[in-house]
Amino acid sequence: MKIRVLGCSGAEIQNEYLTGFLIDGKILLDGGTIGAALNRQQQWKIRYILVTHAHLDHIKGIPFLADNIVMNNKGQHVTLVSKLRVLEYLRRSLLNNIVWPDFTKIPDPENAAIRFKLIGPGIPLEVDGYTVTAYTVSHGTPAVGFLIEDSEGKRLLYTGDTGPTRAIWRGVRDVKIHGLIIETSFPNRMKELALSSGHLTPSLLEAELKKIKPLPERIFITHCKPRYRAEIKREIKKIGLDNIKILRDGQVIEL
């Protein structure tokens, strides 16, 4: 499994891109960054986007991808996969003919550029040759993380945005995880803000990792607020695990 980091920043400023991870060139984990990182041909290969939640920094690239698909005029479409309330929010608050045209009906309802696929928490779903399972996480808005397993048995667990949580760790107990992508947005001194906004600090991350048995082979940190990245890095180092790395935009991971 090859994962390309399109964006992993907790804020969008110059040379810092919002959340998006491309798996094997065809499945996206979140869509905060798409067109800013992918050329036209790369965009046409995307068939599914696994959406953790409906916050703008995780979906911002999706409307523009839809527009590009229609302009390409070759009948492609992309399917958004998530839990029911997340899909409802996307339809009601984004693709609503107010904020953006309803690409679930464009160019016409039978050949729409955007389609929805419901995934129930804890219920495996086959997605383009991968087995995907969604698990509820804690973020103050309906949100899930995803376990993705490829045909060779490699497993990636992606939390999306979350504060301290439980269901996802119970769901993967005794499962071998080859790679974990987990957020850490704020330094320890901002713990109260992290908790109130549904995010993690290094100390909260350490507590979450103690809930995972067995510990993932490799742990990748995403969603750091750029202003605090160096401070977060120092505090993560104090956790004392050699298999934790902070991601960077453009990085490619192979599991």
Coordinates of C-alpha atoms in Angstrom, one line a residue:
M1 CA 0.0 0.0 0.0
K2 CA 1.4 3.4 -1.0
I3 CA 0.1 6.5 0.7
R4 CA 0.9 9.9 -0.8
V5 CA 0.4 12.9 1.6
L6 CA -1.3 15.6 -0.4
G7 CA -1.7 17.7 2.7
C8 CA -1.3 17.1 6.5
S9 CA -1.4 20.6 8.0
G10 CA -3.8 21.8 10.6
A11 CA -4.1 25.2 8.9
E12 CA -3.8 26.5 5.4
I13 CA -1.0 29.1 4.9
Q14 CA 1.6 29.4 2.1
N15 CA 3.2 26.0 1.5
E16 CA 1.0 24.3 4.0
Y17 CA -1.8 22.1 2.7
L18 CA -5.0 20.8 4.2
T19 CA -5.7 17.2 4.9
G20 CA -5.7 14.6 2.1
F21 CA -4.1 11.2 1.7
L22 CA -4.1 9.4 -1.6
I23 CA -3.9 5.6 -1.4
D24 CA -2.4 3.8 -4.4
G25 CA -3.4 6.6 -6.7
K26 CA -7.1 6.0 -6.6
I27 CA -8.7 6.3 -3.1
L28 CA -8.6 9.5 -1.1
L29 CA -8.7 9.8 2.7
D30 CA -10.4 13.2 3.1
G31 CA -10.3 15.9 0.5
G32 CA -9.0 19.1 2.0
T33 CA -6.3 19.2 -0.8
I34 CA -6.9 17.7 -4.2
G35 CA -6.4 20.0 -7.2
A36 CA -3.5 21.9 -5.5
A37 CA -1.5 18.7 -5.4
L38 CA -2.7 16.6 -8.3
N39 CA -2.7 17.2 -12.1
R40 CA -5.7 16.5 -14.3
Q41 CA -4.8 12.9 -15.1
Q42 CA -4.1 12.1 -11.4
Q43 CA -7.5 13.6 -10.5
W44 CA -9.4 11.4 -13.1
K45 CA -8.0 8.3 -11.4
I46 CA -9.7 9.0 -8.1
R47 CA -12.8 6.8 -7.7
Y48 CA -13.6 7.1 -4.0
I49 CA -13.1 9.6 -1.2
L50 CA -13.4 8.3 2.4
V51 CA -14.7 11.3 4.3
T52 CA -14.1 11.4 8.0
H53 CA -16.2 14.4 8.8
A54 CA -17.7 17.5 7.1
H55 CA -15.3 20.2 8.4
L56 CA -14.1 22.5 5.6
D57 CA -10.4 21.6 5.9
H58 CA -11.2 18.0 5.1
I59 CA -13.6 18.6 2.2
K60 CA -12.5 21.8 0.5
G61 CA -11.0 20.1 -2.6
I62 CA -14.1 18.0 -3.3
P63 CA -16.3 20.7 -5.0
F64 CA -13.5 21.7 -7.3
L65 CA -12.8 18.0 -8.2
A66 CA -16.4 17.6 -9.1
D67 CA -16.3 20.7 -11.3
N68 CA -13.1 19.4 -13.0
I69 CA -14.8 16.0 -13.6
V70 CA -17.7 17.6 -15.4
M71 CA -15.5 19.9 -17.4
N72 CA -13.5 16.8 -18.5
N73 CA -16.7 15.5 -20.1
K74 CA -15.7 11.8 -20.1
G75 CA -18.4 10.4 -17.8
Q76 CA -16.2 10.0 -14.7
H77 CA -17.6 10.2 -11.2
V78 CA -16.3 10.0 -7.7
T79 CA -18.1 8.3 -4.7
L80 CA -18.0 9.9 -1.3
V81 CA -18.0 7.2 1.5
S82 CA -19.0 8.1 5.1
K83 CA -21.5 7.6 7.8
L84 CA -25.1 8.9 7.2
R85 CA -24.9 12.2 9.1
V86 CA -21.6 13.2 7.4
L87 CA -23.2 12.6 3.9
E88 CA -26.3 14.5 4.9
Y89 CA -24.2 17.5 6.0
L90 CA -22.3 17.4 2.7
R91 CA -25.5 17.4 0.7
R92 CA -27.3 20.0 2.9
S93 CA -24.4 22.4 3.6
L94 CA -22.0 22.1 0.7
L95 CA -23.7 20.7 -2.5
N96 CA -26.8 22.7 -1.9
N97 CA -26.9 25.1 -4.9
I98 CA -26.0 27.9 -2.6
V99 CA -22.5 27.3 -1.4
W100 CA -21.8 25.2 -4.5
P101 CA -23.8 23.5 -7.3
D102 CA -25.4 20.2 -6.5
F103 CA -23.0 17.9 -8.3
T104 CA -25.1 14.9 -7.3
K105 CA -27.3 16.0 -10.1
I106 CA -24.8 17.4 -12.6
P107 CA -24.5 17.0 -15.5
D108 CA -27.7 15.0 -14.9
P109 CA -29.0 12.7 -12.2
E110 CA -28.2 9.6 -14.1
N111 CA -24.6 10.6 -14.7
A112 CA -23.8 12.7 -11.7
A113 CA -20.2 13.6 -10.9
I114 CA -20.6 13.0 -7.2
R115 CA -22.3 10.0 -5.7
F116 CA -22.7 8.9 -2.1
K117 CA -22.0 5.5 -0.4
L118 CA -23.1 4.9 3.1
I119 CA -20.8 3.0 5.5
G120 CA -22.1 1.8 8.9
P121 CA -19.7 2.0 11.8
G122 CA -18.0 -1.3 12.5
I123 CA -19.4 -3.0 9.3
P124 CA -16.7 -3.8 6.7
L125 CA -17.3 -2.5 3.2
E126 CA -15.6 -3.5 -0.1
V127 CA -14.3 -0.4 -1.8
D128 CA -12.4 -0.9 -5.1
G129 CA -10.6 -4.0 -3.9
Y130 CA -10.0 -2.7 -0.4
T131 CA -11.8 -3.6 2.8
V132 CA -12.8 -0.5 4.6
T133 CA -14.3 -0.3 8.1
A134 CA -15.4 3.0 9.7
Y135 CA -15.3 3.6 13.5
T136 CA -16.7 6.5 15.4
V137 CA -14.3 9.0 16.9
S138 CA -14.8 12.1 19.1
H139 CA -14.6 15.4 17.4
G140 CA -17.7 17.4 18.4
T141 CA -19.3 16.8 15.0
P142 CA -20.3 13.4 13.5
A143 CA -16.9 11.9 12.6
V144 CA -15.3 8.5 11.8
G145 CA -11.9 7.1 11.4
F146 CA -11.2 4.4 8.8
L147 CA -9.4 1.0 8.8
I148 CA -8.2 0.2 5.2
E149 CA -6.9 -3.2 4.3
D150 CA -5.5 -4.1 0.9
S151 CA -5.5 -7.4 -0.9
E152 CA -2.1 -8.2 0.6
G153 CA -3.3 -7.8 4.1
K154 CA -1.6 -4.4 4.8
R155 CA -3.7 -2.3 7.2
L156 CA -3.8 1.4 7.6
L157 CA -5.7 3.0 10.4
Y158 CA -6.6 6.7 10.0
T159 CA -8.3 8.6 12.8
G160 CA -9.1 11.8 11.0
D161 CA -9.7 14.6 13.6
T162 CA -10.3 13.3 17.1
G163 CA -9.9 14.0 20.7
P164 CA -9.7 11.3 23.4
T165 CA -11.9 8.5 22.1
R166 CA -12.8 4.8 22.6
A167 CA -14.8 3.1 19.9
I168 CA -12.0 3.0 17.2
W169 CA -9.5 1.4 19.6
R170 CA -12.1 -1.2 20.7
G171 CA -12.8 -1.9 17.1
V172 CA -9.2 -2.7 16.2
R173 CA -8.2 -4.5 19.4
D174 CA -5.9 -7.5 18.6
V175 CA -5.7 -6.4 14.9
K176 CA -2.2 -5.9 13.5
I177 CA -2.0 -2.3 12.2
H178 CA 0.9 -1.7 9.9
G179 CA 0.5 2.1 9.8
L180 CA -1.5 4.5 12.0
I181 CA -2.1 8.1 10.9
I182 CA -3.3 10.0 14.0
E183 CA -3.7 13.7 14.6
T184 CA -1.9 15.9 17.1
S185 CA -3.0 19.5 16.6
F186 CA -1.8 21.4 19.7
P187 CA 1.1 21.4 22.2
N188 CA 0.6 20.2 25.7
R189 CA 0.2 23.7 27.1
M190 CA -3.0 24.1 25.0
K191 CA -4.7 21.0 26.4
E192 CA -7.9 22.7 27.3
L193 CA -8.3 24.2 23.8
A194 CA -7.5 20.7 22.3
L195 CA -10.2 19.0 24.4
S196 CA -12.8 21.7 23.8
S197 CA -12.3 21.5 20.0
G198 CA -11.9 17.7 19.8
H199 CA -8.2 17.4 19.1
L200 CA -5.1 15.9 20.7
T201 CA -1.9 17.1 22.2
P202 CA 1.3 14.9 22.6
S203 CA 0.3 14.0 26.2
L204 CA -3.2 13.1 25.1
L205 CA -1.7 11.2 22.1
E206 CA 0.4 9.2 24.6
A207 CA -2.8 8.3 26.5
E208 CA -4.5 7.2 23.3
L209 CA -1.6 5.0 22.3
K210 CA -1.9 3.2 25.6
K211 CA -5.4 2.1 24.5
I212 CA -4.1 0.3 21.4
K213 CA -3.2 -3.3 21.7
P214 CA -1.0 -4.2 19.9
L215 CA 0.7 -0.9 19.2
P216 CA 0.9 -0.2 15.4
E217 CA 4.1 -0.9 13.6
R218 CA 4.5 2.7 12.5
I219 CA 2.8 5.9 13.8
F220 CA 2.4 9.0 11.7
I221 CA 1.3 12.3 13.1
T222 CA -0.9 14.7 11.1
H223 CA -2.9 17.9 11.5
C224 CA -0.2 19.8 13.5
K225 CA -1.0 23.5 13.6
P226 CA 2.0 25.0 11.7
R227 CA 2.8 27.6 14.4
Y228 CA 3.3 24.9 17.0
R229 CA 4.9 22.1 14.9
A230 CA 8.4 22.4 16.4
E231 CA 7.0 22.4 19.9
I232 CA 4.7 19.4 19.2
K233 CA 7.7 17.6 17.7
R234 CA 9.8 18.1 20.9
E235 CA 7.0 16.9 23.1
I236 CA 6.3 13.8 21.0
K237 CA 9.9 12.9 21.2
K238 CA 9.6 12.7 24.9
I239 CA 7.0 9.9 24.6
G240 CA 10.0 7.7 23.9
L241 CA 8.8 5.7 20.9
D242 CA 11.1 5.3 18.0
N243 CA 8.3 4.5 15.5
I244 CA 6.5 7.9 15.6
K245 CA 7.1 10.4 12.8
I246 CA 5.5 13.7 12.0
L247 CA 4.3 13.8 8.4
R248 CA 5.1 16.4 5.8
D249 CA 3.3 17.4 2.7
G250 CA 4.3 15.5 -0.4
Q251 CA 5.7 12.6 1.5
V252 CA 5.1 9.0 0.3
I253 CA 4.6 6.2 2.7
E254 CA 4.8 2.5 1.7
L255 CA 3.4 -0.2 4.1

